[in-house]
mmCIF file of C-alpha atoms in Angstrom:
data_model
loop_
_atom_site.group_PDB
_atom_site.id
_atom_site.type_symbol
_atom_site.label_atom_id
_atom_site.label_comp_id
_atom_site.label_asym_id
_atom_site.label_seq_id
_atom_site.Cartn_x
_atom_site.Cartn_y
_atom_site.Cartn_z
ATOM 1 C CA MET A 1 -24.573 12.951 -2.579
ATOM 2 C CA MET A 2 -24.884 9.543 -1.178
ATOM 3 C CA LYS A 3 -23.204 8.166 -4.397
ATOM 4 C CA THR A 4 -19.892 10.260 -3.958
ATOM 5 C CA LEU A 5 -19.469 9.471 0.017
ATOM 6 C CA GLY A 6 -19.962 5.707 -1.308
ATOM 7 C CA ILE A 7 -17.361 6.390 -3.716
ATOM 8 C CA LEU A 8 -14.995 8.237 -1.326
ATOM 9 C CA ALA A 9 -15.554 5.584 1.336
ATOM 10 C CA THR A 10 -14.512 2.911 -1.189
ATOM 11 C CA ALA A 11 -11.434 4.901 -2.271
ATOM 12 C CA ALA A 12 -10.495 5.533 1.271
ATOM 13 C CA THR A 13 -10.686 1.794 2.447
ATOM 14 C CA LEU A 14 -8.550 0.695 -0.879
ATOM 15 C CA ALA A 15 -5.930 3.296 0.085
ATOM 16 C CA PHE A 16 -6.207 1.636 3.697
ATOM 17 C CA LEU A 17 -5.847 -1.802 2.068
ATOM 18 C CA ALA A 18 -3.072 -1.052 -0.260
ATOM 19 C CA GLY A 19 -0.468 -0.369 2.580
ATOM 20 C CA GLY A 20 -2.043 2.033 4.866
ATOM 21 C CA SER A 21 -1.630 5.579 5.194
ATOM 22 C CA THR A 22 1.523 7.395 5.500
ATOM 23 C CA ALA A 23 2.581 11.066 6.676
ATOM 24 C CA PRO A 24 3.287 13.385 3.689
ATOM 25 C CA ALA A 25 6.813 12.980 1.909
ATOM 26 C CA ALA A 26 7.580 16.297 3.396
ATOM 27 C CA GLU A 27 6.766 15.543 6.782
ATOM 28 C CA ILE A 28 8.931 12.266 6.573
ATOM 29 C CA GLU A 29 11.928 14.031 5.095
ATOM 30 C CA LYS A 30 11.545 16.463 8.231
ATOM 31 C CA VAL A 31 11.094 13.529 10.741
ATOM 32 C CA PHE A 32 13.920 11.440 9.142
ATOM 33 C CA GLN A 33 16.384 14.685 9.257
ATOM 34 C CA PHE A 34 15.403 15.375 12.989
ATOM 35 C CA TYR A 35 15.420 11.694 14.548
ATOM 36 C CA CYS A 36 17.531 9.326 12.137
ATOM 37 C CA ALA A 37 20.109 11.651 10.439
ATOM 38 C CA GLN A 38 21.768 12.472 13.543
ATOM 39 C CA CYS A 39 23.506 8.954 13.333
ATOM 40 C CA HIS A 40 22.439 7.638 9.830
ATOM 41 C CA GLY A 41 23.247 10.936 7.996
ATOM 42 C CA LEU A 42 21.010 12.768 5.631
ATOM 43 C CA GLY A 43 21.963 10.787 2.939
ATOM 44 C CA GLY A 44 21.453 7.744 4.999
ATOM 45 C CA LYS A 45 25.187 6.099 4.623
ATOM 46 C CA GLY A 46 25.498 5.833 8.375
ATOM 47 C CA ASP A 47 27.677 9.174 8.602
ATOM 48 C CA GLY A 48 25.710 11.350 10.815
ATOM 49 C CA PRO A 49 27.148 14.125 12.824
ATOM 50 C CA ASN A 50 26.595 12.288 16.298
ATOM 51 C CA VAL A 51 29.211 9.386 14.584
ATOM 52 C CA THR A 52 32.572 10.157 15.754
ATOM 53 C CA LYS A 53 35.563 8.150 15.836
ATOM 54 C CA ASP A 54 34.858 6.691 19.342
ATOM 55 C CA PHE A 55 31.205 6.210 18.545
ATOM 56 C CA PRO A 56 30.454 2.515 19.929
ATOM 57 C CA VAL A 57 28.911 1.310 16.879
ATOM 58 C CA SER A 58 28.708 2.075 13.066
ATOM 59 C CA PRO A 59 25.001 3.043 12.250
ATOM 60 C CA ARG A 60 23.418 1.148 9.466
ATOM 61 C CA ASN A 61 24.039 2.199 5.939
ATOM 62 C CA PHE A 62 20.730 2.373 4.440
ATOM 63 C CA THR A 63 22.159 3.217 0.789
ATOM 64 C CA ASN A 64 23.891 -0.580 1.075
ATOM 65 C CA ALA A 65 21.221 -2.467 -0.831
ATOM 66 C CA ALA A 66 22.742 -6.003 -0.418
ATOM 67 C CA GLU A 67 22.422 -5.437 3.457
ATOM 68 C CA MET A 68 19.012 -3.719 3.255
ATOM 69 C CA ASN A 69 17.657 -6.407 1.048
ATOM 70 C CA LYS A 70 17.958 -8.988 4.043
ATOM 71 C CA LEU A 71 15.643 -7.078 5.996
ATOM 72 C CA THR A 72 11.714 -6.929 5.689
ATOM 73 C CA ASP A 73 9.825 -3.886 6.303
ATOM 74 C CA ALA A 74 8.423 -5.509 9.551
ATOM 75 C CA ASP A 75 11.987 -5.687 10.591
ATOM 76 C CA LEU A 76 12.459 -1.949 9.943
ATOM 77 C CA LYS A 77 9.436 -0.979 11.718
ATOM 78 C CA ASN A 78 10.247 -3.013 14.665
ATOM 79 C CA VAL A 79 13.498 -1.388 14.791
ATOM 80 C CA ILE A 80 12.070 2.183 14.544
ATOM 81 C CA LEU A 81 9.176 1.449 16.911
ATOM 82 C CA ASP A 82 11.298 -0.677 19.772
ATOM 83 C CA GLY A 83 14.997 0.290 19.383
ATOM 84 C CA GLY A 84 18.195 -1.584 18.688
ATOM 85 C CA PRO A 85 18.011 -4.153 21.706
ATOM 86 C CA ALA A 86 14.413 -5.212 20.590
ATOM 87 C CA VAL A 87 16.127 -7.082 17.359
ATOM 88 C CA SER A 88 19.383 -7.952 18.976
ATOM 89 C CA LYS A 89 21.171 -4.641 17.667
ATOM 90 C CA SER A 90 22.682 -1.909 19.479
ATOM 91 C CA PRO A 91 20.938 0.070 22.216
ATOM 92 C CA MET A 92 22.338 3.247 20.431
ATOM 93 C CA MET A 93 19.304 2.983 18.442
ATOM 94 C CA PRO A 94 16.432 4.233 20.602
ATOM 95 C CA PRO A 95 12.968 3.273 20.637
ATOM 96 C CA TRP A 96 10.444 5.722 18.634
ATOM 97 C CA GLY A 97 7.502 4.118 19.260
ATOM 98 C CA LYS A 98 6.228 6.442 21.794
ATOM 99 C CA THR A 99 7.493 9.475 19.914
ATOM 100 C CA LEU A 100 6.435 8.768 16.298
ATOM 101 C CA THR A 101 2.821 8.146 14.808
ATOM 102 C CA ALA A 102 2.023 5.106 13.094
ATOM 103 C CA GLU A 103 1.836 7.142 9.933
ATOM 104 C CA GLN A 104 5.375 8.614 10.546
ATOM 105 C CA VAL A 105 6.928 4.925 11.044
ATOM 106 C CA ASP A 106 5.460 3.507 7.902
ATOM 107 C CA GLY A 107 6.647 6.709 5.988
ATOM 108 C CA LEU A 108 10.062 6.108 7.641
ATOM 109 C CA VAL A 109 10.204 2.336 6.150
ATOM 110 C CA LYS A 110 9.301 3.735 2.708
ATOM 111 C CA HIS A 111 11.914 6.573 2.877
ATOM 112 C CA VAL A 112 14.700 4.185 4.079
ATOM 113 C CA ARG A 113 13.566 1.832 0.840
ATOM 114 C CA VAL A 114 14.012 4.786 -1.283
ATOM 115 C CA LEU A 115 17.462 5.459 0.361
ATOM 116 C CA CYS A 116 18.629 1.720 -0.245
ATOM 117 C CA ASN A 117 16.517 1.698 -3.779
ATOM 118 C CA CYS A 118 15.595 -1.870 -2.978
ATOM 119 C CA LYS A 119 12.372 -3.612 -1.765
ATOM 120 C CA GLY A 120 13.587 -5.789 1.179
ATOM 121 C CA LYS A 121 13.156 -9.324 2.060
ATOM 122 C CA GLU A 122 9.557 -10.670 1.634
ATOM 123 C CA GLY A 123 7.852 -11.229 4.825
#
């Protein structure tokens, strides 16, 4: 019994050190659809239903790998947590740091990386 608990504790520690835990993919998809897709679109192309001709900014196109590769995962996380103004971007991007869990934010960063099919800038 003690050996099994030790193995489970080791596995959990390794998983945490490998990048922390993230929420399940199905949950992240729902979080993205609810909080992000309104402006960024379901496919992440910046064409969500809230974006009209008079929308003051063009939401980031997450499928543009060349642009997305200029950003680190920390950049993405900062924007999600603190909103656009925290990184000198549009105030139309609200902060979600008090709304989303750390696991959801980490999951959204990974989801955006899937949309751009890129790894982003090191850092």
